[in-house]
JSON list of C-alpha atoms in Angstrom, two decimals:
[
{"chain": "D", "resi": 297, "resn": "UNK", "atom": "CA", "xyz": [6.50, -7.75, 7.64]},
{"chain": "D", "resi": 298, "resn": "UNK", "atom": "CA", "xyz": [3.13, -9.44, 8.47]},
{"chain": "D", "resi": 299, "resn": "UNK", "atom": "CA", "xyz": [3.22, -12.48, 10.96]},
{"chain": "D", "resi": 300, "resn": "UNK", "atom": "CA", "xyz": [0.65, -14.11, 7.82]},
{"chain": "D", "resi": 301, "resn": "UNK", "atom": "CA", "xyz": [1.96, -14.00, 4.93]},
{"chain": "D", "resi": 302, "resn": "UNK", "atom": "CA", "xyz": [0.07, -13.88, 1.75]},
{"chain": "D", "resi": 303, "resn": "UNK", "atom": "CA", "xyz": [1.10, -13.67, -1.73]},
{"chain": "D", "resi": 304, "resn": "UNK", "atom": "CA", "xyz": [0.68, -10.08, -3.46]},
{"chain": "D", "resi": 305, "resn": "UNK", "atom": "CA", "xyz": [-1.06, -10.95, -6.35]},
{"chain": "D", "resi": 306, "resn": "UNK", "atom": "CA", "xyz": [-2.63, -13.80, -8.23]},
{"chain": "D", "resi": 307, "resn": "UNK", "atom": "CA", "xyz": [-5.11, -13.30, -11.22]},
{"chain": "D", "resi": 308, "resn": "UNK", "atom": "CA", "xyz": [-6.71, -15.74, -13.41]},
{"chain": "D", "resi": 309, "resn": "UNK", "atom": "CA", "xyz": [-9.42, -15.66, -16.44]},
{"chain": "D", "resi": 310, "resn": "UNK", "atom": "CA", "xyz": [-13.32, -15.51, -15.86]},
{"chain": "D", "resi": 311, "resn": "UNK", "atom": "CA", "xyz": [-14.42, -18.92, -14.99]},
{"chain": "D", "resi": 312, "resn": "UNK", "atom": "CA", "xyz": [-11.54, -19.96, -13.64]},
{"chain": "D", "resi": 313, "resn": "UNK", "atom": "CA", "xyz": [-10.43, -21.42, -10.21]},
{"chain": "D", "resi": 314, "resn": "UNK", "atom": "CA", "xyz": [-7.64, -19.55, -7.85]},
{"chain": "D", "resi": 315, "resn": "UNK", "atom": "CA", "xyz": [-6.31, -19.87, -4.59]},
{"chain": "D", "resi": 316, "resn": "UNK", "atom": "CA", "xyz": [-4.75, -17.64, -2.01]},
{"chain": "D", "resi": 317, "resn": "UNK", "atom": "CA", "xyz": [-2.82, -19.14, 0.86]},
{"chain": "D", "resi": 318, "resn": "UNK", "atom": "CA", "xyz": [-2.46, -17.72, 4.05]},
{"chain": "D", "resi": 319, "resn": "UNK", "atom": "CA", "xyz": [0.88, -19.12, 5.52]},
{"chain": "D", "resi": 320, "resn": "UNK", "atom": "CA", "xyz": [1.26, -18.88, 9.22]},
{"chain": "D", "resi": 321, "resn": "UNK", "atom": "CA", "xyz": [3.56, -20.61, 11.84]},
{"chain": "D", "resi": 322, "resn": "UNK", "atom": "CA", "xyz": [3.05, -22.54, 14.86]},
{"chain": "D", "resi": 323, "resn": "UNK", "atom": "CA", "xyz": [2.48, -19.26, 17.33]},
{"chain": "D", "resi": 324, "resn": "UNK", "atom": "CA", "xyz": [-0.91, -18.55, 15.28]},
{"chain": "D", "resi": 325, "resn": "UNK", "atom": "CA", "xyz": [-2.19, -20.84, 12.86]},
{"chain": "D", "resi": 326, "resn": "UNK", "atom": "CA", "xyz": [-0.60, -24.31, 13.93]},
{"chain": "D", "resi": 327, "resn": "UNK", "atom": "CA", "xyz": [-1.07, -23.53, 17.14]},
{"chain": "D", "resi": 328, "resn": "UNK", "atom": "CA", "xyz": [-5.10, -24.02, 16.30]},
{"chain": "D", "resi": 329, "resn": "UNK", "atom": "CA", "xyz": [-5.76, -20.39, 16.33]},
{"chain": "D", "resi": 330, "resn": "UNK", "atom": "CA", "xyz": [-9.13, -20.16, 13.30]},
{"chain": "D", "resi": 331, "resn": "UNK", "atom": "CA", "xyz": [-8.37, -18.19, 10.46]},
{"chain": "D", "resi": 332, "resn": "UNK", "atom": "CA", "xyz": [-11.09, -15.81, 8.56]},
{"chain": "D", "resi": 333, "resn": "UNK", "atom": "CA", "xyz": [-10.93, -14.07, 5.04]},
{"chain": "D", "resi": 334, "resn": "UNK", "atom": "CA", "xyz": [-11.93, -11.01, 4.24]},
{"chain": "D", "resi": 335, "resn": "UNK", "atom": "CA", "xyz": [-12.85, -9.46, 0.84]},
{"chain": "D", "resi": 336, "resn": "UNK", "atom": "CA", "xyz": [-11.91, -5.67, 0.48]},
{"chain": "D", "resi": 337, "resn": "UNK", "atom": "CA", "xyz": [-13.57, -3.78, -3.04]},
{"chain": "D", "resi": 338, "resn": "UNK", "atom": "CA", "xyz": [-11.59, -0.42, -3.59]},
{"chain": "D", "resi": 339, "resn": "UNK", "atom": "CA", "xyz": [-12.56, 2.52, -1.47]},
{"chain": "D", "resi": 340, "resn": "UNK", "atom": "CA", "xyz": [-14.42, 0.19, 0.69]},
{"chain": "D", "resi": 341, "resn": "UNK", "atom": "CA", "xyz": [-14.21, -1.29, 4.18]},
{"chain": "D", "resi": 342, "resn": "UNK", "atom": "CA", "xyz": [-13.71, -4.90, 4.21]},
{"chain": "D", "resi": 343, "resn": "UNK", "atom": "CA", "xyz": [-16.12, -7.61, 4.26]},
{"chain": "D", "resi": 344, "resn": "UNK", "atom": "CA", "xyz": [-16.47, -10.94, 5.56]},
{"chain": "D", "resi": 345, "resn": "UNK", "atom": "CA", "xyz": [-15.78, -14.07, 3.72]},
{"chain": "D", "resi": 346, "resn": "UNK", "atom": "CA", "xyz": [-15.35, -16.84, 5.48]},
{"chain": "D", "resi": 347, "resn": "UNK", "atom": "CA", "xyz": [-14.77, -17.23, 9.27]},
{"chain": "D", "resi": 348, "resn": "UNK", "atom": "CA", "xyz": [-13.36, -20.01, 11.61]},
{"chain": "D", "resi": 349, "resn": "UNK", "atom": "CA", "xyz": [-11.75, -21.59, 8.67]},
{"chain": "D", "resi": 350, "resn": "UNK", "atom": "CA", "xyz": [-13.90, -22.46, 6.48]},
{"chain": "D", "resi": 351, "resn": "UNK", "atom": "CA", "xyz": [-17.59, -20.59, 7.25]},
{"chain": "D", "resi": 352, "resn": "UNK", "atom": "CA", "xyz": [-19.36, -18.75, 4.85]},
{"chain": "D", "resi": 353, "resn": "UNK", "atom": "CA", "xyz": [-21.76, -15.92, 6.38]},
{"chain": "D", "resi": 354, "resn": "UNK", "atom": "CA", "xyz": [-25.21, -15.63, 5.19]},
{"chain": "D", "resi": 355, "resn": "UNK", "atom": "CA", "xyz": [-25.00, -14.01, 1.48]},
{"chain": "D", "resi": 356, "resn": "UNK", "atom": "CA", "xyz": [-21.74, -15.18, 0.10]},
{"chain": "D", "resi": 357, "resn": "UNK", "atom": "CA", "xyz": [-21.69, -17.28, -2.83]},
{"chain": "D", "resi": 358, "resn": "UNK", "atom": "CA", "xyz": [-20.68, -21.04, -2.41]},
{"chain": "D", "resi": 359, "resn": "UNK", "atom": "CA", "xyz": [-17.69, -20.03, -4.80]},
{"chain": "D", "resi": 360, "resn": "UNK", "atom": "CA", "xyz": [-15.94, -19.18, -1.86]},
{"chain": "D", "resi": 361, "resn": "UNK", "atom": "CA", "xyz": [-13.97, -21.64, 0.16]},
{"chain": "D", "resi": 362, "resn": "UNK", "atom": "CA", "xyz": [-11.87, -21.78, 2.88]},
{"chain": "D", "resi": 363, "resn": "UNK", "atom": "CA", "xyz": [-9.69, -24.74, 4.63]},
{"chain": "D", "resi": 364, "resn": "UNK", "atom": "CA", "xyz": [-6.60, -24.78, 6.71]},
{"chain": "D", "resi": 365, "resn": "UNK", "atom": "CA", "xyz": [-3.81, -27.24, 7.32]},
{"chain": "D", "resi": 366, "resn": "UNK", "atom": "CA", "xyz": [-1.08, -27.13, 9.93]},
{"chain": "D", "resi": 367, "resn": "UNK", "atom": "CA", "xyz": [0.37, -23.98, 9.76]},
{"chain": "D", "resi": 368, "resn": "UNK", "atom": "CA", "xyz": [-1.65, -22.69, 6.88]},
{"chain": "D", "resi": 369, "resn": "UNK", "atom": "CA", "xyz": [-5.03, -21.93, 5.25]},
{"chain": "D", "resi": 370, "resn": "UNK", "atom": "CA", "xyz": [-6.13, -21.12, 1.83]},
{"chain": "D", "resi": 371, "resn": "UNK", "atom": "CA", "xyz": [-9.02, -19.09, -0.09]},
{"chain": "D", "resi": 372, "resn": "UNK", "atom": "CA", "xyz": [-10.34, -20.98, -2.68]},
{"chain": "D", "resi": 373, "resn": "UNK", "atom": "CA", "xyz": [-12.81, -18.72, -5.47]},
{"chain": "D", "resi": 374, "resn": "UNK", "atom": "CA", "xyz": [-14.16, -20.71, -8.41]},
{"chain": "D", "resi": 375, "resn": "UNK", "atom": "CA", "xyz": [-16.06, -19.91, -11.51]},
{"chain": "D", "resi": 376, "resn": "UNK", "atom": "CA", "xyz": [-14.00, -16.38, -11.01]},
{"chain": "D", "resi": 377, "resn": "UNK", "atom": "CA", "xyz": [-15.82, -13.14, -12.14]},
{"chain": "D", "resi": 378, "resn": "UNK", "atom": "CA", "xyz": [-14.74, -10.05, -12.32]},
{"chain": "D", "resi": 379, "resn": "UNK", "atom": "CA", "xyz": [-16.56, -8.41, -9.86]},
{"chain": "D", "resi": 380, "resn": "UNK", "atom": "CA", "xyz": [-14.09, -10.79, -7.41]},
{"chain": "D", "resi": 381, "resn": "UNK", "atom": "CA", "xyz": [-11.15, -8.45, -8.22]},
{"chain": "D", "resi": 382, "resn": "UNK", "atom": "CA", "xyz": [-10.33, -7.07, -4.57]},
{"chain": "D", "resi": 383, "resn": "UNK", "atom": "CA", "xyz": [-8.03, -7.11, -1.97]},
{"chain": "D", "resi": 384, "resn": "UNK", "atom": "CA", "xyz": [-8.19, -10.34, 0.02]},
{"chain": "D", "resi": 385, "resn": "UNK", "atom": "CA", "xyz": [-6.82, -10.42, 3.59]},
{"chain": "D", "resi": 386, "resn": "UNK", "atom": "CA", "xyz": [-6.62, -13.67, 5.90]},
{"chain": "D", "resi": 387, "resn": "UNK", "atom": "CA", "xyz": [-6.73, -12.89, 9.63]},
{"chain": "D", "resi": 388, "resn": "UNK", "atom": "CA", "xyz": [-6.16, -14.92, 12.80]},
{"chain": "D", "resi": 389, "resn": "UNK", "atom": "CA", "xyz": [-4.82, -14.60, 16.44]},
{"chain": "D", "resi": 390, "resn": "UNK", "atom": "CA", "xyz": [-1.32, -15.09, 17.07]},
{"chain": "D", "resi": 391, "resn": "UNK", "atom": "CA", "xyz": [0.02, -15.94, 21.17]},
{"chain": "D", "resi": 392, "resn": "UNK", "atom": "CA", "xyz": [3.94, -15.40, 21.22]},
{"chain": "D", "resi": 393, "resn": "UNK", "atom": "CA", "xyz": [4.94, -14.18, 24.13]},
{"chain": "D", "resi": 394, "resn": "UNK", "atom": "CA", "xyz": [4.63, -11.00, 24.91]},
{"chain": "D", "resi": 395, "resn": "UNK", "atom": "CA", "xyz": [3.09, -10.10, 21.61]},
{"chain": "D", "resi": 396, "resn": "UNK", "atom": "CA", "xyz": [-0.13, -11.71, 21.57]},
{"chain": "D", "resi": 397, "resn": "UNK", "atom": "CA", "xyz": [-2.69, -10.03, 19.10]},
{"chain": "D", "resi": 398, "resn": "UNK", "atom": "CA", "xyz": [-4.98, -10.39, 16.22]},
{"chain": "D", "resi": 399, "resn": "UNK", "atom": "CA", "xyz": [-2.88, -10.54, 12.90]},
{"chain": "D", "resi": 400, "resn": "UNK", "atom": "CA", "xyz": [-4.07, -9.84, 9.10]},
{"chain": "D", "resi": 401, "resn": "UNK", "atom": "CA", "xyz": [-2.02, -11.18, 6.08]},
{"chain": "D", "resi": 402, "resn": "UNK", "atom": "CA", "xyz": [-0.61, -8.77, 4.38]},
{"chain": "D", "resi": 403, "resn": "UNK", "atom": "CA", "xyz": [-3.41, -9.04, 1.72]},
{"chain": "D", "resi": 404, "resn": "UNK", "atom": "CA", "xyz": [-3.29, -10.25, -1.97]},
{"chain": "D", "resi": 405, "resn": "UNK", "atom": "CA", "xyz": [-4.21, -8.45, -4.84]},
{"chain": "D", "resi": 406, "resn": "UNK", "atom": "CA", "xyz": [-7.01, -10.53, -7.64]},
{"chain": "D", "resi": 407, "resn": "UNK", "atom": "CA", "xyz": [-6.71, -9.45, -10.60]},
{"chain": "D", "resi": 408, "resn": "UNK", "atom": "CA", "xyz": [-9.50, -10.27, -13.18]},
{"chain": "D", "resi": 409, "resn": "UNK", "atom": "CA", "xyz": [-8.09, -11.02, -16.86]},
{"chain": "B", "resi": 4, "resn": "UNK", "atom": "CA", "xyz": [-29.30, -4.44, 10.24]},
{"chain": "B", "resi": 5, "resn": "UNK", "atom": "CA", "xyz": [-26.49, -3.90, 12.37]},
{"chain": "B", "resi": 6, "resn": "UNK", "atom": "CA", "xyz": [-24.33, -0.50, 11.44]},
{"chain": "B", "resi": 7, "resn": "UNK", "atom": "CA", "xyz": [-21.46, 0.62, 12.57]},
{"chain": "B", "resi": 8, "resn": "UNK", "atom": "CA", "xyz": [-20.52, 5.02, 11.77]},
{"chain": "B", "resi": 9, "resn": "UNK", "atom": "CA", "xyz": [-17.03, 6.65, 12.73]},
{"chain": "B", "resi": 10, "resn": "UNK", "atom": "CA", "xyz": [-16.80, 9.90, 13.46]},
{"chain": "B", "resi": 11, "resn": "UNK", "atom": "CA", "xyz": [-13.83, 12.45, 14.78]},
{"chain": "B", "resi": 12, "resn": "UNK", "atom": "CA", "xyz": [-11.62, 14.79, 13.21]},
{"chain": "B", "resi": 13, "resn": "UNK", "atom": "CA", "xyz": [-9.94, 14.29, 10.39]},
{"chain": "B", "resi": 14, "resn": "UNK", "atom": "CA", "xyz": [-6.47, 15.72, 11.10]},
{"chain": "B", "resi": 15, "resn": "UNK", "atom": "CA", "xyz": [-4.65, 15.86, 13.75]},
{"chain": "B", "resi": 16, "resn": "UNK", "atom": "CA", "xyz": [-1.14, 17.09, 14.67]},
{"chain": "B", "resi": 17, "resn": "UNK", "atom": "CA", "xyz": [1.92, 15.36, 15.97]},
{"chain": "B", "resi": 18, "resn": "UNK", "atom": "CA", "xyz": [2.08, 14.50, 19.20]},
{"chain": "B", "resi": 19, "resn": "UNK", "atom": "CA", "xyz": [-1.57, 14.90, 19.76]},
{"chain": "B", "resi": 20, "resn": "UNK", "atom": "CA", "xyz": [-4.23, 12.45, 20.63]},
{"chain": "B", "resi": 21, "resn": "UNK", "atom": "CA", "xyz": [-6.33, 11.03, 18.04]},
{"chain": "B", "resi": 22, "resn": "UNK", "atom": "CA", "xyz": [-9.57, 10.40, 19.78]},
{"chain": "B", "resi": 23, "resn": "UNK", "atom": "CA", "xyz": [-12.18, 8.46, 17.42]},
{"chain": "B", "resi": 24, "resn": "UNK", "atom": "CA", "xyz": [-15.93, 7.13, 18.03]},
{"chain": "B", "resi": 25, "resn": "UNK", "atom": "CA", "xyz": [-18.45, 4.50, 16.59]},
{"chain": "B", "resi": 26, "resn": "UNK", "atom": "CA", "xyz": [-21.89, 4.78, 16.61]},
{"chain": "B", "resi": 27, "resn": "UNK", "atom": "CA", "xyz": [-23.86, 1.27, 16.81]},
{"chain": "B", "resi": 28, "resn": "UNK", "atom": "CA", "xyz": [-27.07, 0.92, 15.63]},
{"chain": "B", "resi": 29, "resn": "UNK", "atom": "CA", "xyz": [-29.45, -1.87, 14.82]},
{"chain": "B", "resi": 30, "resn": "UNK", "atom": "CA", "xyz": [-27.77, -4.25, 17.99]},
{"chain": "B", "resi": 31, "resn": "UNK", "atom": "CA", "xyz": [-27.72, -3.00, 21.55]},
{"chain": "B", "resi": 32, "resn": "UNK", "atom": "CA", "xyz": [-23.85, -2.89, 22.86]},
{"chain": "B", "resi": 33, "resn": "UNK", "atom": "CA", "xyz": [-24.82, -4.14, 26.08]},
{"chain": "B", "resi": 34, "resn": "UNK", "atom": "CA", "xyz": [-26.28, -7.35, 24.77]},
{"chain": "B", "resi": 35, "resn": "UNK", "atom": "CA", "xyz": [-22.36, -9.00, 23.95]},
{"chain": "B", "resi": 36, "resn": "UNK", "atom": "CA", "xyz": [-19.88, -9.39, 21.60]},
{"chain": "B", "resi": 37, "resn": "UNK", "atom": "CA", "xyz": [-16.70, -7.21, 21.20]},
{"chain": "B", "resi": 38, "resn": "UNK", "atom": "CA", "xyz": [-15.94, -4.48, 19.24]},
{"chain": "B", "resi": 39, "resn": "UNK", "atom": "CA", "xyz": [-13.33, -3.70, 17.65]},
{"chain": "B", "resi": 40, "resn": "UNK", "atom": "CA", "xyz": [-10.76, -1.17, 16.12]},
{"chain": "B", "resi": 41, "resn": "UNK", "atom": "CA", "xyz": [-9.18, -1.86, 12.74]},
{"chain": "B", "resi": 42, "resn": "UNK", "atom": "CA", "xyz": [-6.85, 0.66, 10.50]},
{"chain": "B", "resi": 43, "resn": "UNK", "atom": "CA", "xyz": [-5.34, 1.03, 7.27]},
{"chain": "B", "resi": 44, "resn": "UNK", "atom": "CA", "xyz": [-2.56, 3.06, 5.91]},
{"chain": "B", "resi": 45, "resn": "UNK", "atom": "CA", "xyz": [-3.08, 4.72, 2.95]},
{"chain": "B", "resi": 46, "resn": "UNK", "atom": "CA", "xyz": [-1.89, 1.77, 0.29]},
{"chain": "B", "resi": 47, "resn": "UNK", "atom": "CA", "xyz": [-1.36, -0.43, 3.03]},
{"chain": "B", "resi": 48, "resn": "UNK", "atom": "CA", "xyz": [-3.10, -3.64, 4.73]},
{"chain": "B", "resi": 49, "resn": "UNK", "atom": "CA", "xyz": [-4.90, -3.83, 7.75]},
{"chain": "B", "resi": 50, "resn": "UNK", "atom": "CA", "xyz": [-3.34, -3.78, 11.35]},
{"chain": "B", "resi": 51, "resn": "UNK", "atom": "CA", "xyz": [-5.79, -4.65, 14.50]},
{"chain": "B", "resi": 52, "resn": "UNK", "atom": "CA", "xyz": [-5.70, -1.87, 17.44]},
{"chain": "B", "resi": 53, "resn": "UNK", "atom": "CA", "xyz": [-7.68, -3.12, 20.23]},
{"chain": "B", "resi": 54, "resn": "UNK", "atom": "CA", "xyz": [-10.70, -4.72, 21.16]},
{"chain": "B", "resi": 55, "resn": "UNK", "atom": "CA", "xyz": [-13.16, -3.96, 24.10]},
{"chain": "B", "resi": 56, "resn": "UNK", "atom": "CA", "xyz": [-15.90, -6.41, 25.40]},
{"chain": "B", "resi": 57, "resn": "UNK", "atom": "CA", "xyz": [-18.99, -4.89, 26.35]},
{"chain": "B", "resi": 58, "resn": "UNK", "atom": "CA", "xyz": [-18.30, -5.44, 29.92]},
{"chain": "B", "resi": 59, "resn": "UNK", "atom": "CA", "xyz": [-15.51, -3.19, 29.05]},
{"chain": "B", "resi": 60, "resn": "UNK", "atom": "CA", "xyz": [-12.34, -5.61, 29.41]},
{"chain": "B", "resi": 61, "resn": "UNK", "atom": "CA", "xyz": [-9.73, -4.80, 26.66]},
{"chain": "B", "resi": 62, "resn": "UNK", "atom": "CA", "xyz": [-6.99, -6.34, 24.69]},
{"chain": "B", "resi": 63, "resn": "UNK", "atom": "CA", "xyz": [-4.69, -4.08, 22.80]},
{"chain": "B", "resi": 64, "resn": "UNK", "atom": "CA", "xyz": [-1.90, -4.36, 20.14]},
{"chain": "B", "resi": 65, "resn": "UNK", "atom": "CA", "xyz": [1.30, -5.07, 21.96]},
{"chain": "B", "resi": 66, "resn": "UNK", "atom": "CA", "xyz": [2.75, -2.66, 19.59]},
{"chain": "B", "resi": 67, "resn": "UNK", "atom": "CA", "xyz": [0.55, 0.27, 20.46]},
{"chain": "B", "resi": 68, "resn": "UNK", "atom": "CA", "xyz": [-0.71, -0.53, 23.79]},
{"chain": "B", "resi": 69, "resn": "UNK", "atom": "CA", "xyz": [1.47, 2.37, 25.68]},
{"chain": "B", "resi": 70, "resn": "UNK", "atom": "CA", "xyz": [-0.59, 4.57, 23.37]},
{"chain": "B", "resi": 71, "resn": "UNK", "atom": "CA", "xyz": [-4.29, 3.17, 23.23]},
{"chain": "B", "resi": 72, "resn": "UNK", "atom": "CA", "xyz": [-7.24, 3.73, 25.13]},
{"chain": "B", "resi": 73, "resn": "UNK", "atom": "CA", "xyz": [-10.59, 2.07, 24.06]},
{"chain": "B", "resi": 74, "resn": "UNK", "atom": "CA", "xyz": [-13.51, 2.74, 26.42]},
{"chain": "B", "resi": 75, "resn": "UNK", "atom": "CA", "xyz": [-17.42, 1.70, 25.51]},
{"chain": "B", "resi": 76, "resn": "UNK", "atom": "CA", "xyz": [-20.77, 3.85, 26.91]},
{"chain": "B", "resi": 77, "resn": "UNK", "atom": "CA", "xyz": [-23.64, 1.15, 26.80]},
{"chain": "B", "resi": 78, "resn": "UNK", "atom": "CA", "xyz": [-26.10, 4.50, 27.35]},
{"chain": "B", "resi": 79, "resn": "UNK", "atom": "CA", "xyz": [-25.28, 6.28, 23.92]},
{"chain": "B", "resi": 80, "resn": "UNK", "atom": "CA", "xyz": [-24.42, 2.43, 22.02]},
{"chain": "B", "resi": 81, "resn": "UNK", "atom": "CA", "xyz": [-20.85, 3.28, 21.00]},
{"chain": "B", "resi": 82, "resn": "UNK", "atom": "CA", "xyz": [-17.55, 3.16, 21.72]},
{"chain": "B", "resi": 83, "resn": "UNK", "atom": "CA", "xyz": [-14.39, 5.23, 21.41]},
{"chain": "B", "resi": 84, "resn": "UNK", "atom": "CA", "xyz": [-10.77, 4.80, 20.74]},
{"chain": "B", "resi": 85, "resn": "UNK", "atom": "CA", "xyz": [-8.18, 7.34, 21.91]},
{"chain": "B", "resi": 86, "resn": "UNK", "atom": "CA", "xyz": [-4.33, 7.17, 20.02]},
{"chain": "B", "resi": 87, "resn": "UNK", "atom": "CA", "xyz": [-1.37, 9.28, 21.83]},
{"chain": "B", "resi": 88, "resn": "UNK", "atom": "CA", "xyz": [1.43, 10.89, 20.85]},
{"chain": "B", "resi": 89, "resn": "UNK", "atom": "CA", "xyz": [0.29, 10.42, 17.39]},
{"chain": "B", "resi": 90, "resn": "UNK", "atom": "CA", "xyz": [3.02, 10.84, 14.35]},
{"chain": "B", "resi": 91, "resn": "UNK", "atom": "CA", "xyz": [2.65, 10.34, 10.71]},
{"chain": "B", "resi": 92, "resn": "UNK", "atom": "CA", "xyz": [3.19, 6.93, 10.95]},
{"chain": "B", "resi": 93, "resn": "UNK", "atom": "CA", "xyz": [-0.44, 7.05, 12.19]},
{"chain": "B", "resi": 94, "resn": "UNK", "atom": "CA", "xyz": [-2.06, 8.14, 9.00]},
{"chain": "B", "resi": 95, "resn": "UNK", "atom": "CA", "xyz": [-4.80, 5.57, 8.37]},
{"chain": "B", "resi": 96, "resn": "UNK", "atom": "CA", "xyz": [-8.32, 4.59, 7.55]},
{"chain": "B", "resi": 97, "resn": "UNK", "atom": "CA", "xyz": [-9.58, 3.87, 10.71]},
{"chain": "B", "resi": 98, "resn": "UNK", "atom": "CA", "xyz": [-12.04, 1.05, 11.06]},
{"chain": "B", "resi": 99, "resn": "UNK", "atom": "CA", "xyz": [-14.80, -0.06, 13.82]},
{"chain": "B", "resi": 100, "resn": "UNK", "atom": "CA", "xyz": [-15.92, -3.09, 13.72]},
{"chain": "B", "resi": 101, "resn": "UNK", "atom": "CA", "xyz": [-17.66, -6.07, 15.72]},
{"chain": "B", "resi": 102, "resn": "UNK", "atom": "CA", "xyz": [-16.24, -8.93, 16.63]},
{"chain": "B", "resi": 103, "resn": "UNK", "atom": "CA", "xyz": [-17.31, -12.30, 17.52]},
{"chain": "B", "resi": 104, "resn": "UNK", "atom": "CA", "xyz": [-14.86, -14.61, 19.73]},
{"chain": "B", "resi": 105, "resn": "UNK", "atom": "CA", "xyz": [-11.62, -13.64, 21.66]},
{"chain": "B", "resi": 106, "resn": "UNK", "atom": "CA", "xyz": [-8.53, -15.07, 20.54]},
{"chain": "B", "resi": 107, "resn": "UNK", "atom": "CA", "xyz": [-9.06, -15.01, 16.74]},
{"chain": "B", "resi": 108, "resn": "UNK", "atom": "CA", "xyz": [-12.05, -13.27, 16.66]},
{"chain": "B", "resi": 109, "resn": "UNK", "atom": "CA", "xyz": [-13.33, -12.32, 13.03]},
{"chain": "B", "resi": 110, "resn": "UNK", "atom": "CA", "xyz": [-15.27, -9.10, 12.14]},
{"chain": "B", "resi": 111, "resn": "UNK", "atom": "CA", "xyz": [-18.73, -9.20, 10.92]},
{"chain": "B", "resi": 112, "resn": "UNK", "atom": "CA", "xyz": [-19.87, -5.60, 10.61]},
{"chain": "B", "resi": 113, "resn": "UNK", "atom": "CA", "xyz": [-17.34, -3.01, 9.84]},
{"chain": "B", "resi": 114, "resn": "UNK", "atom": "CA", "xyz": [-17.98, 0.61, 9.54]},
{"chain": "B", "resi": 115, "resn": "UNK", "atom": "CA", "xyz": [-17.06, 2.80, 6.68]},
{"chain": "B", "resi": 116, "resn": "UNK", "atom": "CA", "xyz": [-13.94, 4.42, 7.74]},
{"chain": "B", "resi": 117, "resn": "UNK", "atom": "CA", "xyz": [-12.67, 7.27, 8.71]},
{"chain": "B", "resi": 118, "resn": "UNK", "atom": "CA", "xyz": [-9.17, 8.85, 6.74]},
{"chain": "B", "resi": 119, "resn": "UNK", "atom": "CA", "xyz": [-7.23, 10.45, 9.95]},
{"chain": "B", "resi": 120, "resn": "UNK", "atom": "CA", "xyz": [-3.97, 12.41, 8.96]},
{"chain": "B", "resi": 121, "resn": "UNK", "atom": "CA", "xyz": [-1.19, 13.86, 11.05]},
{"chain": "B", "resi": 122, "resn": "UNK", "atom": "CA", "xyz": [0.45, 16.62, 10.20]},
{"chain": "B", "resi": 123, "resn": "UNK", "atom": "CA", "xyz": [1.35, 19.92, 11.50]}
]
């Protein structure tokens, strides 16, 4: 069970607009803690999407967007193609007691229609 | 361009050590940031090992701290990551990476991976 949880799948139609939330509690994300996506094509190693919230490294489209709110964040992808179907993962740092490490989401599956 | 390469066997046997390294090229270890171990079990998401700073202070997984090691050598640009006691659970994709920050630090550069299976 992942300390971030993230839905397992969402999908939409080319064009369209999805979201993945990332939802947290107040030992990681609403304790301030950034969060950072990551965008992982089969067979590959992941890549970076967004970092410290809502960051986009040099080379990723503008259809990605990232914000965060109390305890959670969300992934926001418009104008969706379908070379966006990946696994997505949302990762931050979480500081309970005696446990304190960097956490991934369990990830969430895109599916292109 | 930085690039990060695993290497190290690819099986190993229970109750053995799993000892892993990354190459760096393209960035010079000693200059900063941290660096980072990431895995992956086969059809399952990522899980964060440990991280080392190039000064060579760590920070480990609670849950697999009794069994990790990570260790840099600024003179051949790479670091290593040693796993004891290993059992299947270990299985994985096993991912370097560099990271920027402590405490929520993301991964810029990631390596291609490395499939490490136990069994006898």
């Amino acid at each position: 069970q992942s300390v971030l949880t993230q839905p397992p799948s969402v999908s939409g139609a080319p064009g369209q607009r999805v979201t993945i939330s990332c939802t947290g509690s107040s030992s990681n994300i609403g304790a301030g803690y950034d969060v950072h996506w990551y965008q992982q094509l089969p067979g590959t190693a992941p890549k970076l999407l967004i970092y410290g919230n809502s960051n986009r490294p040099s080379g990723v489209p503008d259809r990605f967007s990232g914000s965060k709110s109390g305890t959670s964040a969300s992934l926001a992808i418009t104008g969706l193609q379908a070379e966006d179907e990946a696994d997505y993962y949302c990762q931050s740092y979480d500081s309970s007691l005696s446990a304190q490490r960097e956490v991934f989401g369990g990830g969430t599956k895109l599916t292109v229609l | 361009q930085v690039q990060l390469q695993e290497s190290g066997p690819g099986l190993v046997k229970p109750s053995e050590t799993l000892s892993l390294t990354c190459a760096v090229s393209g960035y010079s270890i000693s200059s900063g940031y941290y660096w980072g171990w990431i895995r992956q079990p086969p059809g399952k998401g990522l899980e964060w090992i440990g991280s080392i700073y190039h000064s060579g202070s760590t920070y480990y997984n609670p849950s697999l701290k009794s069994r990790v090691t990570i260790s840099v050598d600024t003179s051949k640009n790479q670091f290593s990551l040693k796993l004891s006691s290993v059992t299947a659970a270990d299985t994985a994709v096993y991912y370097c990476a560099r990271g920027e920050g402590y405490s929520s630090s993301w991964f810029d550069y990631w390596g291609q991976g490395t499939l490490v299976t136990v069994s006898s």
